[in-house]
Amino acid sequence: KQEVTQIPAALSVPEGENLVLNCSFTDSAIYNLQWFRQDPGKGLTSLLLIQSSQREQTSGRLNASLDKSSGRSTLYIAASQPGDSATYLCAVRYFGNEKLTFGTGTRLTIIP
Amino acid sequence: DVKVTQSSRYLVKRTGEKVFLECVQDMDHENMFWYRQDPGLGLRLIYFSYDVKMKEKGDIPEGYSVSREKKERFSLILESASTNQTSMYLCASSFSSGGVSSYNEQFFGPGTRLTVL
């Protein structure tokens, strides 16, 4: 079964720290992996998309990496800010499948 | 910028009513999706469509149907709403992985919070 796991479910860190969010997947035959942010009661905002042929993608203070052999992706957030507080979801698209398989997310709180 | 819009942010309906949720995207995407999101269960795919008038069942299609008469519009229909369909409904769209563009990032709308009384 193709599953996506995000641990921990919740994380609190002081403002200014660098942090890493984790995502693991059970099947390495992925087409791409996408990281999203979700604010309470809102839709999902796409942060980064990594194709299966790529090792990482960067956007501003965000850097996402992909290691298919170990079934892992990480989202690195540099110099965290209170505005980064949100739930972060990773989602995997597998070959032969148009849909995304989502993890259950990590709720991040940045403490001022 | 890609824009995915949903017809309502909040909706309150009564048990047994027929409910229509509308989604429109402006990027000429082939694929459109309907998910529901519930605490502790995450996002689950209800239906998706890969072309006009084409649809496929997702993980939880029971109690729902869909309609895609135009490429930009994808409707989710609750034939007879029940209280267990109270949820956040999210629409998304993307290019097809087999299409001209290989960059098939999925974009989401703002969501519709549906309450069935």
Short mmCIF file of C-alpha atoms in Angstrom, two decimals:
data_model
loop_
_atom_site.label_atom_id
_atom_site.label_comp_id
_atom_site.label_asym_id
_atom_site.label_seq_id
_atom_site.Cartn_x
_atom_site.Cartn_y
_atom_site.Cartn_z
CA LYS A 1 0.00 0.00 0.00
CA GLN A 2 1.29 3.44 -0.91
CA GLU A 3 1.45 5.48 2.28
CA VAL A 4 2.88 8.86 3.22
CA THR A 5 3.85 9.61 6.80
CA GLN A 6 4.75 12.86 8.51
CA ILE A 7 6.31 12.83 11.95
CA PRO A 8 5.96 14.64 14.28
CA ALA A 9 2.30 15.63 14.10
CA ALA A 10 3.11 18.91 15.87
CA LEU A 11 6.24 20.97 16.41
CA SER A 12 6.96 24.18 18.33
CA VAL A 13 10.18 26.14 17.90
CA PRO A 14 11.38 29.62 18.93
CA GLU A 15 11.44 32.34 16.32
CA GLY A 16 14.65 32.57 14.35
CA GLU A 17 15.57 28.91 14.49
CA ASN A 18 16.13 26.77 11.44
CA LEU A 19 13.95 23.67 11.33
CA VAL A 20 13.32 20.52 9.33
CA LEU A 21 10.00 18.83 8.61
CA ASN A 22 10.01 15.19 7.59
CA CYS A 23 8.01 13.18 5.09
CA SER A 24 8.44 9.48 4.35
CA PHE A 25 6.81 7.33 1.68
CA THR A 26 6.60 3.59 1.25
CA ASP A 27 6.92 3.23 -2.53
CA SER A 28 9.94 4.72 -4.29
CA ALA A 29 8.26 4.79 -7.72
CA ILE A 30 7.22 8.38 -7.33
CA TYR A 31 6.52 10.82 -10.17
CA ASN A 32 6.85 13.91 -8.01
CA LEU A 33 6.44 15.16 -4.45
CA GLN A 34 4.76 18.38 -3.44
CA TRP A 35 4.90 20.36 -0.19
CA PHE A 36 1.91 22.45 0.85
CA ARG A 37 1.07 24.89 3.58
CA GLN A 38 -2.39 25.16 5.11
CA ASP A 39 -3.56 27.91 7.41
CA PRO A 40 -6.51 27.13 9.74
CA GLY A 41 -9.79 26.93 7.84
CA LYS A 42 -8.15 27.67 4.51
CA GLY A 43 -7.17 25.81 1.37
CA LEU A 44 -3.73 24.46 0.54
CA THR A 45 -0.97 26.67 -0.80
CA SER A 46 1.65 24.93 -2.91
CA LEU A 47 5.17 25.65 -1.66
CA LEU A 48 7.49 23.43 -3.67
CA LEU A 49 7.29 20.64 -6.23
CA ILE A 50 10.16 18.19 -6.68
CA GLN A 51 10.18 15.98 -9.75
CA SER A 52 11.46 12.42 -9.32
CA SER A 53 14.65 13.29 -11.24
CA GLN A 54 15.50 16.16 -8.89
CA ARG A 55 17.27 16.09 -5.52
CA GLU A 56 16.09 19.44 -4.17
CA GLN A 57 14.16 22.62 -4.82
CA THR A 58 14.50 26.02 -3.21
CA SER A 59 12.16 28.96 -2.81
CA GLY A 60 13.26 31.82 -0.58
CA ARG A 61 13.80 30.48 2.95
CA LEU A 62 12.43 27.06 2.00
CA ASN A 63 14.43 24.12 0.71
CA ALA A 64 12.94 20.73 -0.04
CA SER A 65 15.03 17.63 -0.64
CA LEU A 66 14.12 14.25 -2.06
CA ASP A 67 15.83 10.89 -1.50
CA LYS A 68 13.88 8.23 -3.34
CA SER A 69 16.14 5.37 -2.27
CA SER A 70 15.40 5.97 1.40
CA GLY A 71 11.79 7.05 0.79
CA ARG A 72 12.25 10.43 2.41
CA SER A 73 11.75 14.13 1.78
CA THR A 74 12.56 17.01 4.08
CA LEU A 75 11.38 20.61 4.11
CA TYR A 76 13.98 22.95 5.60
CA ILE A 77 12.80 26.35 6.82
CA ALA A 78 15.53 28.87 7.55
CA ALA A 79 15.26 31.67 10.11
CA SER A 80 11.70 30.81 11.12
CA GLN A 81 9.13 33.57 11.66
CA PRO A 82 5.76 33.63 13.47
CA GLY A 83 4.10 33.90 10.05
CA ASP A 84 5.44 30.43 9.24
CA SER A 85 3.03 28.94 11.77
CA ALA A 86 0.72 26.63 9.83
CA THR A 87 0.18 22.98 9.00
CA TYR A 88 2.61 21.61 6.42
CA LEU A 89 1.55 18.71 4.23
CA CYS A 90 3.56 16.62 1.85
CA ALA A 91 1.94 14.71 -0.99
CA VAL A 92 3.27 12.15 -3.43
CA ARG A 93 2.18 11.44 -6.99
CA TYR A 94 3.11 7.94 -8.09
CA PHE A 95 3.75 6.82 -11.65
CA GLY A 96 0.60 5.80 -13.45
CA ASN A 97 -1.57 7.77 -11.07
CA GLU A 98 -2.83 11.33 -11.43
CA LYS A 99 -3.91 11.68 -7.81
CA LEU A 100 -1.84 12.77 -4.82
CA THR A 101 -1.38 10.66 -1.71
CA PHE A 102 -1.19 12.97 1.28
CA GLY A 103 0.52 12.73 4.62
CA THR A 104 -1.49 13.85 7.64
CA GLY A 105 0.67 16.92 8.14
CA THR A 106 2.86 18.58 10.75
CA ARG A 107 1.35 21.49 12.66
CA LEU A 108 4.14 24.02 13.12
CA THR A 109 4.06 26.78 15.75
CA ILE A 110 6.76 29.45 15.80
CA ILE A 111 7.02 31.04 19.24
CA PRO A 112 7.79 34.80 19.16
CA ASP B 1 -1.02 33.05 -11.20
CA VAL B 2 -3.20 29.98 -11.24
CA LYS B 3 -6.57 30.56 -9.77
CA VAL B 4 -8.92 27.89 -8.47
CA THR B 5 -12.18 29.26 -7.10
CA GLN B 6 -14.98 27.54 -5.23
CA SER B 7 -18.53 28.80 -5.20
CA SER B 8 -18.96 29.11 -1.44
CA ARG B 9 -16.67 29.39 1.58
CA TYR B 10 -19.36 28.29 4.02
CA LEU B 11 -22.54 26.33 3.36
CA VAL B 12 -25.24 25.04 5.71
CA LYS B 13 -27.72 22.47 4.41
CA ARG B 14 -30.32 20.15 5.85
CA THR B 15 -30.30 16.36 5.78
CA GLY B 16 -31.76 15.06 2.54
CA GLU B 17 -31.11 18.20 0.50
CA LYS B 18 -29.32 18.02 -2.85
CA VAL B 19 -26.11 20.02 -2.64
CA PHE B 20 -23.96 21.39 -5.45
CA LEU B 21 -20.36 22.49 -4.90
CA GLU B 22 -18.80 24.29 -7.84
CA CYS B 23 -15.14 24.68 -8.73
CA VAL B 24 -13.62 26.74 -11.54
CA GLN B 25 -10.00 26.96 -12.68
CA ASP B 26 -8.48 29.40 -15.14
CA MET B 27 -5.30 27.59 -16.23
CA ASP B 28 -6.69 25.21 -18.86
CA HIS B 29 -5.77 22.24 -16.66
CA GLU B 30 -6.87 18.81 -17.83
CA ASN B 31 -7.18 17.34 -14.35
CA MET B 32 -9.57 18.44 -11.65
CA PHE B 33 -10.07 16.87 -8.23
CA TRP B 34 -12.44 16.92 -5.28
CA TYR B 35 -11.13 16.08 -1.81
CA ARG B 36 -12.64 16.17 1.62
CA GLN B 37 -10.60 16.92 4.71
CA ASP B 38 -11.51 15.73 8.19
CA PRO B 39 -9.59 15.98 11.46
CA GLY B 40 -7.46 12.90 12.02
CA LEU B 41 -8.22 11.51 8.55
CA GLY B 42 -6.36 14.01 6.40
CA LEU B 43 -7.28 14.66 2.78
CA ARG B 44 -9.14 11.95 0.95
CA LEU B 45 -9.92 11.94 -2.75
CA ILE B 46 -13.61 11.72 -3.65
CA TYR B 47 -13.52 11.95 -7.45
CA PHE B 48 -11.30 13.27 -10.14
CA SER B 49 -11.72 14.15 -13.79
CA TYR B 50 -9.00 13.99 -16.45
CA ASP B 51 -11.04 15.49 -19.28
CA VAL B 52 -14.44 16.93 -20.09
CA LYS B 53 -17.17 14.39 -19.30
CA MET B 54 -14.55 11.95 -17.96
CA LYS B 55 -14.38 10.98 -14.31
CA GLU B 56 -12.87 8.40 -12.02
CA LYS B 57 -13.77 7.39 -8.52
CA GLY B 58 -11.34 8.24 -5.79
CA ASP B 59 -11.02 6.64 -2.39
CA ILE B 60 -14.41 7.64 -0.95
CA PRO B 61 -16.96 8.19 -3.78
CA GLU B 62 -20.01 6.81 -1.94
CA GLY B 63 -22.77 9.38 -1.56
CA TYR B 64 -21.25 11.73 -4.15
CA SER B 65 -21.38 12.29 -7.88
CA VAL B 66 -19.59 14.75 -10.16
CA SER B 67 -20.13 16.61 -13.38
CA ARG B 68 -17.65 18.12 -15.81
CA GLU B 69 -19.40 19.65 -18.81
CA LYS B 70 -16.69 22.27 -19.47
CA LYS B 71 -12.95 22.01 -19.05
CA GLU B 72 -12.74 24.81 -16.50
CA ARG B 73 -15.60 23.69 -14.25
CA PHE B 74 -15.97 20.64 -12.01
CA SER B 75 -19.02 20.15 -9.82
CA LEU B 76 -19.44 17.92 -6.81
CA ILE B 77 -22.99 16.78 -6.08
CA LEU B 78 -24.35 15.37 -2.85
CA GLU B 79 -27.56 13.70 -4.00
CA SER B 80 -29.05 13.51 -0.51
CA ALA B 81 -26.89 15.22 2.08
CA SER B 82 -26.26 13.41 5.36
CA THR B 83 -24.69 14.59 8.60
CA ASN B 84 -21.59 12.45 8.00
CA GLN B 85 -20.88 14.60 4.94
CA THR B 86 -20.20 17.60 7.15
CA SER B 87 -16.63 18.42 6.20
CA MET B 88 -14.21 20.75 4.47
CA TYR B 89 -14.31 20.21 0.71
CA LEU B 90 -11.30 21.14 -1.39
CA CYS B 91 -11.07 21.37 -5.15
CA ALA B 92 -7.77 21.16 -7.03
CA SER B 93 -6.50 21.17 -10.61
CA SER B 94 -3.34 20.27 -12.51
CA PHE B 95 -1.98 19.55 -15.94
CA SER B 96 -2.01 15.92 -16.94
CA SER B 97 1.22 13.99 -16.43
CA GLY B 98 0.84 12.69 -19.95
CA GLY B 99 0.15 16.09 -21.47
CA VAL B 100 2.23 18.75 -23.11
CA SER B 101 3.45 20.11 -19.80
CA SER B 102 5.37 17.79 -17.51
CA TYR B 103 5.13 20.30 -14.71
CA ASN B 104 1.91 19.11 -13.11
CA GLU B 105 1.83 20.86 -9.79
CA GLN B 106 -1.56 20.60 -8.16
CA PHE B 107 -3.27 23.86 -7.18
CA PHE B 108 -6.04 24.12 -4.62
CA GLY B 109 -9.04 26.35 -4.10
CA PRO B 110 -9.89 28.05 -0.78
CA GLY B 111 -12.23 25.27 0.35
CA THR B 112 -15.92 25.04 1.22
CA ARG B 113 -16.87 24.30 4.80
CA LEU B 114 -20.12 22.34 4.53
CA THR B 115 -22.32 21.72 7.54
CA VAL B 116 -25.25 19.31 7.21
CA LEU B 117 -27.84 19.64 9.96
#
